[in-house]
mmCIF file of C-alpha atoms in Angstrom:
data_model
loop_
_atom_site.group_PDB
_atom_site.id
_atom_site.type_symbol
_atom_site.label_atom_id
_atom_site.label_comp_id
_atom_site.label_asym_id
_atom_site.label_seq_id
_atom_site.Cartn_x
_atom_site.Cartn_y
_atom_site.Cartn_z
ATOM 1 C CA UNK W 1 64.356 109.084 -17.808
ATOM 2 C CA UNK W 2 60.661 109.474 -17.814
ATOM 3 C CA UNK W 3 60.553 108.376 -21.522
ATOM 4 C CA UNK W 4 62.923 105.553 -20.750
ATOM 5 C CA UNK W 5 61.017 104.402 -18.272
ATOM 6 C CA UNK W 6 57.766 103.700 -20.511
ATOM 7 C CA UNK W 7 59.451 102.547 -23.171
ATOM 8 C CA UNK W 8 60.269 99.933 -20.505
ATOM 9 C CA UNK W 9 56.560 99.559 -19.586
ATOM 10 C CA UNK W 10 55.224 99.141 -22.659
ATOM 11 C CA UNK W 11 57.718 96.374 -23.645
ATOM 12 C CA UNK W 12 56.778 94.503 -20.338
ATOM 13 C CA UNK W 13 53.235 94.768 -21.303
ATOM 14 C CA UNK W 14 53.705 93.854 -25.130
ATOM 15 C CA UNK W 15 55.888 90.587 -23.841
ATOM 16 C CA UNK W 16 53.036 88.292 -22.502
ATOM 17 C CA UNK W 17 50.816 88.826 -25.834
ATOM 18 C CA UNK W 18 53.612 87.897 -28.103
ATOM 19 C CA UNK W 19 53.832 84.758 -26.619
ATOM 20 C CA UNK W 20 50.185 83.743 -26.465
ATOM 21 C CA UNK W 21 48.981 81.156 -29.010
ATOM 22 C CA UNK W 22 45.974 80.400 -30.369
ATOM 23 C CA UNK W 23 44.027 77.491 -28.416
ATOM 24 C CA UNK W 24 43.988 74.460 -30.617
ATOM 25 C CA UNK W 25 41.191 73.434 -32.911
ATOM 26 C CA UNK W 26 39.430 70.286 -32.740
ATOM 27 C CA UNK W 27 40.886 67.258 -34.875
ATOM 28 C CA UNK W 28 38.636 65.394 -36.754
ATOM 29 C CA UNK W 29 39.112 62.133 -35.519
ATOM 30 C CA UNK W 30 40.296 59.567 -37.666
ATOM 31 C CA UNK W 31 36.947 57.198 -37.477
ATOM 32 C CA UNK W 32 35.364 60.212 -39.556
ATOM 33 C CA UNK W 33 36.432 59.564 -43.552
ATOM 34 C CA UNK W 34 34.779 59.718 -46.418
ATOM 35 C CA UNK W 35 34.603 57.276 -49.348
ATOM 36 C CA UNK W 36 37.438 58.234 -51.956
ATOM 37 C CA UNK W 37 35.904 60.808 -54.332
ATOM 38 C CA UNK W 38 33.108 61.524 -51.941
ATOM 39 C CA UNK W 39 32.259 65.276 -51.487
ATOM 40 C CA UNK W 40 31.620 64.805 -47.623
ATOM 41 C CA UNK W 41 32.435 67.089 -44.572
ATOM 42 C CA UNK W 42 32.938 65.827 -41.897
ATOM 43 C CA UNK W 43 31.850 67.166 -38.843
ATOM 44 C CA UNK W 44 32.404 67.354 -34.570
ATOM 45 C CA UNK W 45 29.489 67.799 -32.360
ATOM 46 C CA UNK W 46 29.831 67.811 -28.580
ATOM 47 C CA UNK W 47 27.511 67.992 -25.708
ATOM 48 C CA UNK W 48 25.483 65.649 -23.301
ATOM 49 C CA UNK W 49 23.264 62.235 -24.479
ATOM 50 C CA UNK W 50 19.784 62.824 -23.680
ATOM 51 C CA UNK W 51 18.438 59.768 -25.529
ATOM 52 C CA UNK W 52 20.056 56.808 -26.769
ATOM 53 C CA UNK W 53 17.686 54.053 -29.194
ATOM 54 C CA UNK W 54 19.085 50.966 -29.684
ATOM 55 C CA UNK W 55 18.478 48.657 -33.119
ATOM 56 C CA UNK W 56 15.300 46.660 -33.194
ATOM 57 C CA UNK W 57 14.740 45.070 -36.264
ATOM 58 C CA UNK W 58 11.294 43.415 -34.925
ATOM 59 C CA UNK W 59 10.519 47.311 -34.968
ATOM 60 C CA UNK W 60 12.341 48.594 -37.648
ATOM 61 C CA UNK W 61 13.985 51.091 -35.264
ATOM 62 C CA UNK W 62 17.774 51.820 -36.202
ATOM 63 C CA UNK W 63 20.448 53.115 -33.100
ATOM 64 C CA UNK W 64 20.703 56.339 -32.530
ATOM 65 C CA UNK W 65 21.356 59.088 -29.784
ATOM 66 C CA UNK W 66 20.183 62.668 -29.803
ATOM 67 C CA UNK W 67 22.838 64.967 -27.955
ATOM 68 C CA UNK W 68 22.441 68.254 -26.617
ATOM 69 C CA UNK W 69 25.003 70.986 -26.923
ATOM 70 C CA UNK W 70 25.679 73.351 -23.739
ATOM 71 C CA UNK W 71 23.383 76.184 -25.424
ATOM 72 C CA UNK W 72 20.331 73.505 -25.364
ATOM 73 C CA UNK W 73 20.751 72.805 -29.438
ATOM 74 C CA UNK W 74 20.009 68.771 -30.160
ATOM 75 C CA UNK W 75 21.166 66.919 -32.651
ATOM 76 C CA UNK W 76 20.097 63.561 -33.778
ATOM 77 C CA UNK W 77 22.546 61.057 -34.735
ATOM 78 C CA UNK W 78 22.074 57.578 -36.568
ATOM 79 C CA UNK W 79 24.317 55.090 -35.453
ATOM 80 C CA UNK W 80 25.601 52.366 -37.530
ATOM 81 C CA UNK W 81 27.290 49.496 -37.913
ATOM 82 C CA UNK W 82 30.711 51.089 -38.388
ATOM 83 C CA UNK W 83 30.114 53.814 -36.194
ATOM 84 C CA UNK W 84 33.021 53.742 -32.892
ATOM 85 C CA UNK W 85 32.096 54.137 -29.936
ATOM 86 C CA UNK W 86 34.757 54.803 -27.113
ATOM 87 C CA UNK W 87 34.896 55.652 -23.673
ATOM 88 C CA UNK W 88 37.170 58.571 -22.057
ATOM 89 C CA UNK W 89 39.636 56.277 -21.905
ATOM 90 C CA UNK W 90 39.739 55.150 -25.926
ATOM 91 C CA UNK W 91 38.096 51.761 -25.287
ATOM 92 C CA UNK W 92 35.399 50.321 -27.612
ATOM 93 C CA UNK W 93 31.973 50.313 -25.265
ATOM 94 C CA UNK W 94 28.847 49.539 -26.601
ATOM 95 C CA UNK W 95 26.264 52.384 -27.378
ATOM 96 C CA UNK W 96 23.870 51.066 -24.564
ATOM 97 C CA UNK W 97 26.529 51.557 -21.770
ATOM 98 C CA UNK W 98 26.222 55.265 -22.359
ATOM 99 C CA UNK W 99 24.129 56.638 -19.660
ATOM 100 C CA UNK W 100 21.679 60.110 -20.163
ATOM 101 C CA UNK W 101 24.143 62.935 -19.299
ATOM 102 C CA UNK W 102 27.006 61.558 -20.205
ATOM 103 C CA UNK W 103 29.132 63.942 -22.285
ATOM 104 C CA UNK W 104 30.423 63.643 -25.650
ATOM 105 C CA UNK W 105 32.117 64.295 -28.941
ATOM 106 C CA UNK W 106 30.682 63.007 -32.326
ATOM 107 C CA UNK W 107 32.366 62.754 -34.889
ATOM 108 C CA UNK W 108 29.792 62.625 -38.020
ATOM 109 C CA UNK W 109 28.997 63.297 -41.864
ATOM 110 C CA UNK W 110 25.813 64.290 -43.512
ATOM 111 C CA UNK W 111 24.657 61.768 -45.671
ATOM 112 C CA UNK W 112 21.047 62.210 -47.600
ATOM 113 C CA UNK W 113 19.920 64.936 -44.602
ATOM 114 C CA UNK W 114 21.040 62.071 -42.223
ATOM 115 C CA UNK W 115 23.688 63.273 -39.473
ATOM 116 C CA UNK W 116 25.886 59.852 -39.598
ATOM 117 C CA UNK W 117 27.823 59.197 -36.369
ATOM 118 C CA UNK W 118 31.423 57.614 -37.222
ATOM 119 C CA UNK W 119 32.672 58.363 -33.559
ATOM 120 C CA UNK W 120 30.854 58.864 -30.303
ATOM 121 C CA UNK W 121 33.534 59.075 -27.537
ATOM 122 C CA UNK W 122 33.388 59.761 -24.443
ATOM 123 C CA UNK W 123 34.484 63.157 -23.016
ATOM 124 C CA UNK W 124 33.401 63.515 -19.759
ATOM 125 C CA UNK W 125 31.015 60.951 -17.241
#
């Protein structure tokens, strides 16, 4: 009876992990392609904006945003013309509507040392 008994146990313990599944991995989002033939990776970065340039050409400054990851690493992004950018919602927003804090996934490649946004959506405000 005893034995019986945990056999029973251990089943009802074994049940709950042989159901679990593995939490899904990030999809790349579509916005982030290479050019056929390209060897490029892309890439997902997520965290909070803590800058955000916008394109001067009086200046010679390009767009970019540097975002900071929850463990305090930033990354610098250049932002081009083809780069998306969306709000939580999926709707194109322009790059200066994103406000310090906000958080966010980007999508990018590395091009020439250059971390090349595709996609900077909105994941949180």
């Amino acid at each position: 009876m005893k034995q019986m008994l945990m056999a029973v146990l251990v089943v009802l313990a074994l049940v709950p992990v042989s159901f679990a599944q593995p939490a899904p991995a990030a999809k790349v989002p579509a916005a982030v392609t290479a050019a056929p033939g390209a060897a490029v990776e892309a890439k997902i970065f997520t965290g909070k904006v803590r800058s955000i340039v916008l394109e001067d050409p009086a200046k010679g400054t390009k767009s970019s945003v540097v975002v900071a990851s929850p463990k305090g690493e930033r990354s610098f992004f250049q932002v081009t013309s083809v780069t998306q950018v969306q709000d939580a919602a999926g709707q194109t927003v322009a790059l200066g509507s994103l406000a310090n804090g906000t958080e966010v996934l980007v999508g990018y490649v590395l091009k020439d040392n250059v971390r090349e946004a595709a996609l900077i959506k909105v994941v949180k405000e």
